[in-house]
Amino acid sequence: MYLADISRTCFTLKVSTPLSAPLEVGFDYTRSLGPVLGRFITGLREHRIEGVRGSDGRVHVPPVEYDPVTAEPLTDFVPVAAEGTVLSWSWISVPLEGQPLAHPFAWALIRLDGADTAMLHAVDAGSPEQIHTGMRVKVRWTDEPAGHIRDIAYFVPADAEVPESRPVTEGGPVSIMVTPVHLHYQHSASPEESRYLRGLAEGKLIGQRCPACNKVYIPPRGACPTDGVPTVEEVELPDTGIVTTFCIVNVPFLGQRIQPPYVAAYVLLDGADIAFLHLVLGCEASEVRMGMRVRAAWKPREQWWTSLENIDHFEPTGEPDAPFESYAHHL
């Protein structure tokens, strides 16, 4: 089958505004603490701060698990004070979401009394004129200790009045710490990506061909990564292709919308020279194989927008498998 039989070619000089949209990335970062950090975090829940002494006699706060000098495990815990000295600081006039304070504050390196190293934390100083190197500060404990680094809510000037907060002394040692992570981007697609995404909104799969090697890339890159020349010839590809490689997903995770097991596969569209990742459904996961012929299962037309999500998944066509030699160089 010749490429001309399975694709349509067009040239375009039309310039349109690139697409741009917010991109939200969020997940819970889960850390296993181990015996050293676990004891430190358990202490914070109980309004205690402990460091660990190294072979050179220095007390590290927060504690380190291994000696910076000898690399040996450290187990000599040392209680330190909840007051200390600001060694250096940086003023944050516009706090970001998730930071310790919603109003302007300082990030500071604070060496607690009894420690030899500094810890980074927030200082609620009021204004940049009211914080300085050498300033004495103390811990402001959170109102609801939970066994987390945030049980230290922030630091305040040593002479400031702080409300009473009760420690939590019940419960076993803290072994896991969960920290939500949220990243906010404004993603702007390239002009080539924008035409590809606008094509998806019309139910089209648009790639670009390199004028030097004739390879067809989807999504389009704007330039051939092999030859380094611009790709301006647009190629509309069919929604059929071949499974090149695949993975059977058996492990559940947060936000998963499909019950395992299911298959994530690289699909090489007919006429394309690079595969892209998508779901393969419509058959048992154990039946998916390299060379399987598949077709896109599109969502209802009213759900289409500028996204590859318009294709819900790929499913088997029932045609004979493609011979390995036909896609071996695309693996």
GROMACS .gro file of C-alpha atoms in nm:
model
  331
    1MET     CA    1   0.000   0.000   0.000
    2TYR     CA    2   0.144   0.335  -0.105
    3LEU     CA    3   0.137   0.641   0.120
    4ALA     CA    4  -0.072   0.824  -0.138
    5ASP     CA    5  -0.343   0.565  -0.090
    6ILE     CA    6  -0.383   0.624   0.280
    7SER     CA    7  -0.319   0.994   0.333
    8ARG     CA    8  -0.410   1.330   0.194
    9THR     CA    9  -0.154   1.607   0.149
   10CYS     CA   10  -0.202   1.983   0.160
   11PHE     CA   11   0.022   2.286   0.190
   12THR     CA   12  -0.075   2.576   0.413
   13LEU     CA   13   0.062   2.926   0.468
   14LYS     CA   14  -0.226   3.033   0.688
   15VAL     CA   15  -0.110   3.186   1.014
   16SER     CA   16  -0.340   3.163   1.315
   17THR     CA   17  -0.300   3.241   1.683
   18PRO     CA   18  -0.133   2.953   1.871
   19LEU     CA   19  -0.351   2.784   2.129
   20SER     CA   20  -0.284   2.850   2.496
   21ALA     CA   21  -0.455   2.708   2.803
   22PRO     CA   22  -0.395   2.650   3.175
   23LEU     CA   23  -0.229   2.321   3.262
   24GLU     CA   24  -0.289   2.186   3.610
   25VAL     CA   25  -0.067   1.912   3.753
   26GLY     CA   26  -0.149   1.778   4.099
   27PHE     CA   27  -0.057   1.473   4.302
   28ASP     CA   28   0.012   1.363   4.659
   29TYR     CA   29   0.383   1.311   4.717
   30THR     CA   30   0.413   1.023   4.966
   31ARG     CA   31   0.743   0.973   5.145
   32SER     CA   32   0.851   0.684   5.366
   33LEU     CA   33   1.043   0.854   5.645
   34GLY     CA   34   1.259   0.581   5.793
   35PRO     CA   35   1.381   0.573   6.155
   36VAL     CA   36   1.569   0.906   6.161
   37LEU     CA   37   1.326   1.140   5.988
   38GLY     CA   38   1.035   0.944   6.136
   39ARG     CA   39   1.159   1.025   6.486
   40PHE     CA   40   1.209   1.391   6.390
   41ILE     CA   41   0.855   1.426   6.251
   42THR     CA   42   0.704   1.236   6.545
   43GLY     CA   43   0.881   1.485   6.772
   44LEU     CA   44   0.730   1.781   6.587
   45ARG     CA   45   0.385   1.634   6.646
   46GLU     CA   46   0.472   1.635   7.017
   47HIS     CA   47   0.625   1.987   7.004
   48ARG     CA   48   0.979   1.852   7.035
   49ILE     CA   49   1.267   1.926   6.799
   50GLU     CA   50   1.552   1.680   6.779
   51GLY     CA   51   1.870   1.682   6.579
   52VAL     CA   52   2.134   1.416   6.533
   53ARG     CA   53   2.503   1.439   6.622
   54GLY     CA   54   2.765   1.355   6.361
   55SER     CA   55   3.113   1.211   6.404
   56ASP     CA   56   3.264   1.560   6.413
   57GLY     CA   57   3.036   1.662   6.701
   58ARG     CA   58   2.809   1.885   6.497
   59VAL     CA   59   2.434   1.863   6.559
   60HIS     CA   60   2.229   1.853   6.239
   61VAL     CA   61   1.875   1.995   6.234
   62PRO     CA   62   1.682   1.867   6.049
   63PRO     CA   63   1.857   1.538   6.120
   64VAL     CA   64   2.047   1.361   5.845
   65GLU     CA   65   2.036   0.985   5.814
   66TYR     CA   66   2.404   0.937   5.735
   67ASP     CA   67   2.716   1.112   5.858
   68PRO     CA   68   2.834   1.376   5.607
   69VAL     CA   69   3.195   1.291   5.698
   70THR     CA   70   3.202   0.912   5.732
   71ALA     CA   71   2.874   0.815   5.557
   72GLU     CA   72   2.793   0.594   5.858
   73PRO     CA   73   2.431   0.577   5.989
   74LEU     CA   74   2.361   0.831   6.264
   75THR     CA   75   2.163   0.743   6.578
   76ASP     CA   76   2.279   0.992   6.847
   77PHE     CA   77   1.970   1.214   6.879
   78VAL     CA   78   2.002   1.551   7.054
   79PRO     CA   79   1.714   1.774   7.173
   80VAL     CA   80   1.740   2.137   7.062
   81ALA     CA   81   1.546   2.452   7.144
   82ALA     CA   82   1.242   2.587   6.961
   83GLU     CA   83   1.420   2.925   6.938
   84GLY     CA   84   1.707   3.026   6.717
   85THR     CA   85   1.884   3.287   6.509
   86VAL     CA   86   1.822   3.402   6.152
   87LEU     CA   87   2.139   3.350   5.946
   88SER     CA   88   2.004   3.476   5.614
   89TRP     CA   89   1.666   3.556   5.463
   90SER     CA   90   1.474   3.648   5.150
   91TRP     CA   91   1.150   3.848   5.147
   92ILE     CA   92   0.845   3.706   4.966
   93SER     CA   93   0.616   3.996   4.879
   94VAL     CA   94   0.368   3.784   4.680
   95PRO     CA   95   0.323   3.440   4.842
   96LEU     CA   96   0.236   3.145   4.624
   97GLU     CA   97  -0.043   2.897   4.679
   98GLY     CA   98   0.049   2.636   4.937
   99GLN     CA   99   0.322   2.839   5.108
  100PRO     CA  100   0.315   2.865   5.489
  101LEU     CA  101   0.162   3.214   5.494
  102ALA     CA  102  -0.088   3.387   5.266
  103HIS     CA  103   0.054   3.734   5.337
  104PRO     CA  104   0.410   3.861   5.275
  105PHE     CA  105   0.676   3.680   5.478
  106ALA     CA  106   1.043   3.581   5.470
  107TRP     CA  107   1.208   3.253   5.390
  108ALA     CA  108   1.497   3.224   5.631
  109LEU     CA  109   1.780   2.994   5.728
  110ILE     CA  110   1.741   2.953   6.104
  111ARG     CA  111   1.994   2.791   6.335
  112LEU     CA  112   1.813   2.664   6.642
  113ASP     CA  113   1.983   2.691   6.980
  114GLY     CA  114   2.177   2.370   7.033
  115ALA     CA  115   2.213   2.302   6.659
  116ASP     CA  116   2.511   2.360   6.433
  117THR     CA  117   2.328   2.363   6.101
  118ALA     CA  118   2.039   2.578   5.980
  119MET     CA  119   1.690   2.481   5.868
  120LEU     CA  120   1.484   2.662   5.607
  121HIS     CA  121   1.145   2.788   5.718
  122ALA     CA  122   0.908   3.085   5.702
  123VAL     CA  123   0.928   3.385   5.935
  124ASP     CA  124   0.622   3.603   5.990
  125ALA     CA  125   0.806   3.931   6.046
  126GLY     CA  126   0.545   4.180   5.923
  127SER     CA  127   0.768   4.367   5.678
  128PRO     CA  128   1.119   4.341   5.533
  129GLU     CA  129   1.225   4.627   5.763
  130GLN     CA  130   1.146   4.411   6.066
  131ILE     CA  131   1.368   4.114   5.985
  132HIS     CA  132   1.746   4.105   5.981
  133THR     CA  133   2.038   3.865   6.004
  134GLY     CA  134   2.096   3.779   6.367
  135MET     CA  135   1.730   3.823   6.459
  136ARG     CA  136   1.603   3.593   6.733
  137VAL     CA  137   1.295   3.390   6.638
  138LYS     CA  138   1.084   3.110   6.784
  139VAL     CA  139   0.850   2.842   6.655
  140ARG     CA  140   0.481   2.907   6.606
  141TRP     CA  141   0.330   2.559   6.628
  142THR     CA  142   0.029   2.468   6.415
  143ASP     CA  143  -0.307   2.447   6.587
  144GLU     CA  144  -0.361   2.089   6.470
  145PRO     CA  145  -0.040   1.880   6.481
  146ALA     CA  146  -0.054   1.589   6.241
  147GLY     CA  147   0.297   1.444   6.223
  148HIS     CA  148   0.427   1.661   5.938
  149ILE     CA  149   0.699   1.919   5.878
  150ARG     CA  150   0.415   2.170   5.878
  151ASP     CA  151   0.356   2.109   6.247
  152ILE     CA  152   0.597   2.401   6.262
  153ALA     CA  153   0.356   2.651   6.110
  154TYR     CA  154   0.622   2.923   6.083
  155PHE     CA  155   0.859   3.127   6.300
  156VAL     CA  156   0.787   3.461   6.469
  157PRO     CA  157   1.008   3.716   6.650
  158ALA     CA  158   1.127   3.575   6.983
  159ASP     CA  159   0.941   3.842   7.181
  160ALA     CA  160   0.609   3.793   6.998
  161GLU     CA  161   0.307   3.646   7.175
  162VAL     CA  162   0.175   3.326   7.021
  163PRO     CA  163  -0.147   3.139   7.102
  164GLU     CA  164  -0.116   2.814   7.292
  165SER     CA  165  -0.115   2.498   7.084
  166ARG     CA  166  -0.150   2.153   7.234
  167PRO     CA  167   0.090   1.880   7.122
  168VAL     CA  168  -0.036   1.539   7.017
  169THR     CA  169   0.125   1.268   7.228
  170GLU     CA  170  -0.103   0.982   7.129
  171GLY     CA  171  -0.047   0.748   6.839
  172GLY     CA  172   0.250   0.550   6.715
  173PRO     CA  173   0.565   0.678   6.545
  174VAL     CA  174   0.513   0.865   6.218
  175SER     CA  175   0.642   0.657   5.926
  176ILE     CA  176   0.477   0.822   5.624
  177MET     CA  177   0.448   1.189   5.528
  178VAL     CA  178   0.210   1.298   5.251
  179THR     CA  179   0.257   1.636   5.085
  180PRO     CA  180   0.010   1.757   4.818
  181VAL     CA  181   0.185   1.904   4.515
  182HIS     CA  182   0.004   2.141   4.276
  183LEU     CA  183   0.170   2.297   3.973
  184HIS     CA  184   0.000   2.561   3.756
  185TYR     CA  185   0.121   2.630   3.403
  186GLN     CA  186   0.003   2.839   3.112
  187HIS     CA  187   0.092   2.609   2.825
  188SER     CA  188   0.119   2.761   2.479
  189ALA     CA  189   0.127   2.523   2.184
  190SER     CA  190   0.345   2.589   1.881
  191PRO     CA  191   0.175   2.697   1.555
  192GLU     CA  192   0.221   2.341   1.422
  193GLU     CA  193   0.079   2.184   1.739
  194SER     CA  194  -0.209   2.432   1.729
  195ARG     CA  195  -0.308   2.325   1.377
  196TYR     CA  196  -0.286   1.961   1.489
  197LEU     CA  197  -0.510   2.032   1.790
  198ARG     CA  198  -0.759   2.233   1.582
  199GLY     CA  199  -0.767   1.940   1.341
  200LEU     CA  200  -0.861   1.708   1.627
  201ALA     CA  201  -1.155   1.936   1.705
  202GLU     CA  202  -1.275   1.856   1.352
  203GLY     CA  203  -1.207   1.484   1.379
  204LYS     CA  204  -0.886   1.501   1.173
  205LEU     CA  205  -0.539   1.366   1.247
  206ILE     CA  206  -0.289   1.607   1.091
  207GLY     CA  207   0.085   1.545   1.075
  208GLN     CA  208   0.371   1.701   0.881
  209ARG     CA  209   0.615   1.553   0.628
  210CYS     CA  210   0.987   1.623   0.616
  211PRO     CA  211   1.088   1.744   0.268
  212ALA     CA  212   1.427   1.574   0.301
  213CYS     CA  213   1.356   1.223   0.435
  214ASN     CA  214   0.978   1.214   0.371
  215LYS     CA  215   0.905   1.098   0.725
  216VAL     CA  216   0.563   1.197   0.859
  217TYR     CA  217   0.546   1.316   1.218
  218ILE     CA  218   0.231   1.327   1.430
  219PRO     CA  219   0.196   1.532   1.638
  220PRO     CA  220   0.393   1.765   1.411
  221ARG     CA  221   0.724   1.904   1.537
  222GLY     CA  222   0.765   2.202   1.304
  223ALA     CA  223   1.105   2.069   1.203
  224CYS     CA  224   1.245   1.726   1.128
  225PRO     CA  225   1.456   1.602   1.423
  226THR     CA  226   1.665   1.395   1.181
  227ASP     CA  227   1.739   1.650   0.909
  228GLY     CA  228   1.679   1.975   1.097
  229VAL     CA  229   1.468   2.127   0.820
  230PRO     CA  230   1.123   2.289   0.856
  231THR     CA  231   0.821   2.068   0.793
  232VAL     CA  232   0.551   2.268   0.618
  233GLU     CA  233   0.370   1.998   0.419
  234GLU     CA  234   0.067   1.886   0.617
  235VAL     CA  235  -0.063   1.530   0.589
  236GLU     CA  236  -0.406   1.416   0.703
  237LEU     CA  237  -0.373   1.061   0.832
  238PRO     CA  238  -0.639   0.792   0.879
  239ASP     CA  239  -0.744   0.682   1.228
  240THR     CA  240  -0.617   0.327   1.178
  241GLY     CA  241  -0.279   0.190   1.267
  242ILE     CA  242  -0.062  -0.074   1.429
  243VAL     CA  243   0.031  -0.151   1.790
  244THR     CA  244   0.411  -0.138   1.801
  245THR     CA  245   0.481  -0.184   2.172
  246PHE     CA  246   0.249  -0.195   2.472
  247CYS     CA  247   0.225  -0.230   2.849
  248ILE     CA  248  -0.044  -0.405   3.052
  249VAL     CA  249  -0.131  -0.184   3.350
  250ASN     CA  250  -0.209  -0.394   3.656
  251VAL     CA  251  -0.135  -0.148   3.937
  252PRO     CA  252  -0.413   0.090   4.055
  253PHE     CA  253  -0.327   0.455   4.123
  254LEU     CA  254  -0.500   0.776   4.230
  255GLY     CA  255  -0.728   0.921   3.963
  256GLN     CA  256  -0.733   0.606   3.751
  257ARG     CA  257  -1.047   0.604   3.536
  258ILE     CA  258  -1.019   0.247   3.407
  259GLN     CA  259  -1.020  -0.066   3.617
  260PRO     CA  260  -0.696  -0.265   3.570
  261PRO     CA  261  -0.587  -0.462   3.385
  262TYR     CA  262  -0.582  -0.250   3.068
  263VAL     CA  263  -0.334  -0.169   2.795
  264ALA     CA  264  -0.136   0.147   2.719
  265ALA     CA  265   0.020   0.109   2.375
  266TYR     CA  266   0.221   0.296   2.116
  267VAL     CA  267   0.007   0.320   1.803
  268LEU     CA  268   0.169   0.383   1.465
  269LEU     CA  269  -0.095   0.539   1.240
  270ASP     CA  270  -0.099   0.425   0.880
  271GLY     CA  271   0.125   0.663   0.689
  272ALA     CA  272   0.305   0.795   0.997
  273ASP     CA  273   0.668   0.739   1.094
  274ILE     CA  274   0.636   0.788   1.468
  275ALA     CA  275   0.399   0.621   1.714
  276PHE     CA  276   0.209   0.793   1.996
  277LEU     CA  277   0.080   0.659   2.327
  278HIS     CA  278  -0.288   0.578   2.374
  279LEU     CA  279  -0.523   0.323   2.529
  280VAL     CA  280  -0.615  -0.002   2.357
  281LEU     CA  281  -0.951  -0.137   2.472
  282GLY     CA  282  -1.227  -0.345   2.317
  283CYS     CA  283  -1.058  -0.676   2.391
  284GLU     CA  284  -0.897  -0.859   2.680
  285ALA     CA  285  -0.564  -0.708   2.783
  286SER     CA  286  -0.402  -1.048   2.727
  287GLU     CA  287  -0.511  -1.042   2.361
  288VAL     CA  288  -0.320  -0.723   2.272
  289ARG     CA  289  -0.002  -0.794   2.077
  290MET     CA  290   0.261  -0.625   1.866
  291GLY     CA  291   0.143  -0.577   1.509
  292MET     CA  292  -0.229  -0.577   1.603
  293ARG     CA  293  -0.435  -0.361   1.368
  294VAL     CA  294  -0.643  -0.101   1.556
  295ARG     CA  295  -0.887   0.183   1.483
  296ALA     CA  296  -0.968   0.494   1.685
  297ALA     CA  297  -1.289   0.493   1.887
  298TRP     CA  298  -1.394   0.859   1.887
  299LYS     CA  299  -1.608   1.018   2.156
  300PRO     CA  300  -1.946   1.165   2.052
  301ARG     CA  301  -1.907   1.470   1.827
  302GLU     CA  302  -2.052   1.706   2.088
  303GLN     CA  303  -1.763   1.619   2.323
  304TRP     CA  304  -1.486   1.706   2.078
  305TRP     CA  305  -1.245   1.989   2.150
  306THR     CA  306  -0.880   2.069   2.077
  307SER     CA  307  -0.744   1.756   2.243
  308LEU     CA  308  -0.634   1.400   2.166
  309GLU     CA  309  -0.891   1.305   2.432
  310ASN     CA  310  -1.143   1.319   2.144
  311ILE     CA  311  -1.020   0.965   2.076
  312ASP     CA  312  -1.141   0.769   2.376
  313HIS     CA  313  -0.925   0.469   2.287
  314PHE     CA  314  -0.817   0.241   2.006
  315GLU     CA  315  -0.973  -0.099   1.949
  316PRO     CA  316  -0.894  -0.401   1.729
  317THR     CA  317  -1.014  -0.391   1.368
  318GLY     CA  318  -1.013  -0.770   1.328
  319GLU     CA  319  -0.774  -0.747   1.033
  320PRO     CA  320  -0.468  -0.973   1.013
  321ASP     CA  321  -0.168  -0.855   1.214
  322ALA     CA  322   0.094  -0.647   1.037
  323PRO     CA  323   0.421  -0.832   0.970
  324PHE     CA  324   0.699  -0.740   1.213
  325GLU     CA  325   0.921  -0.612   0.930
  326SER     CA  326   0.664  -0.344   0.845
  327TYR     CA  327   0.705  -0.165   1.178
  328ALA     CA  328   1.036  -0.296   1.319
  329HIS     CA  329   1.219   0.030   1.241
  330HIS     CA  330   0.952   0.227   1.431
  331LEU     CA  331   1.010   0.058   1.767
   0.00000   0.00000   0.00000
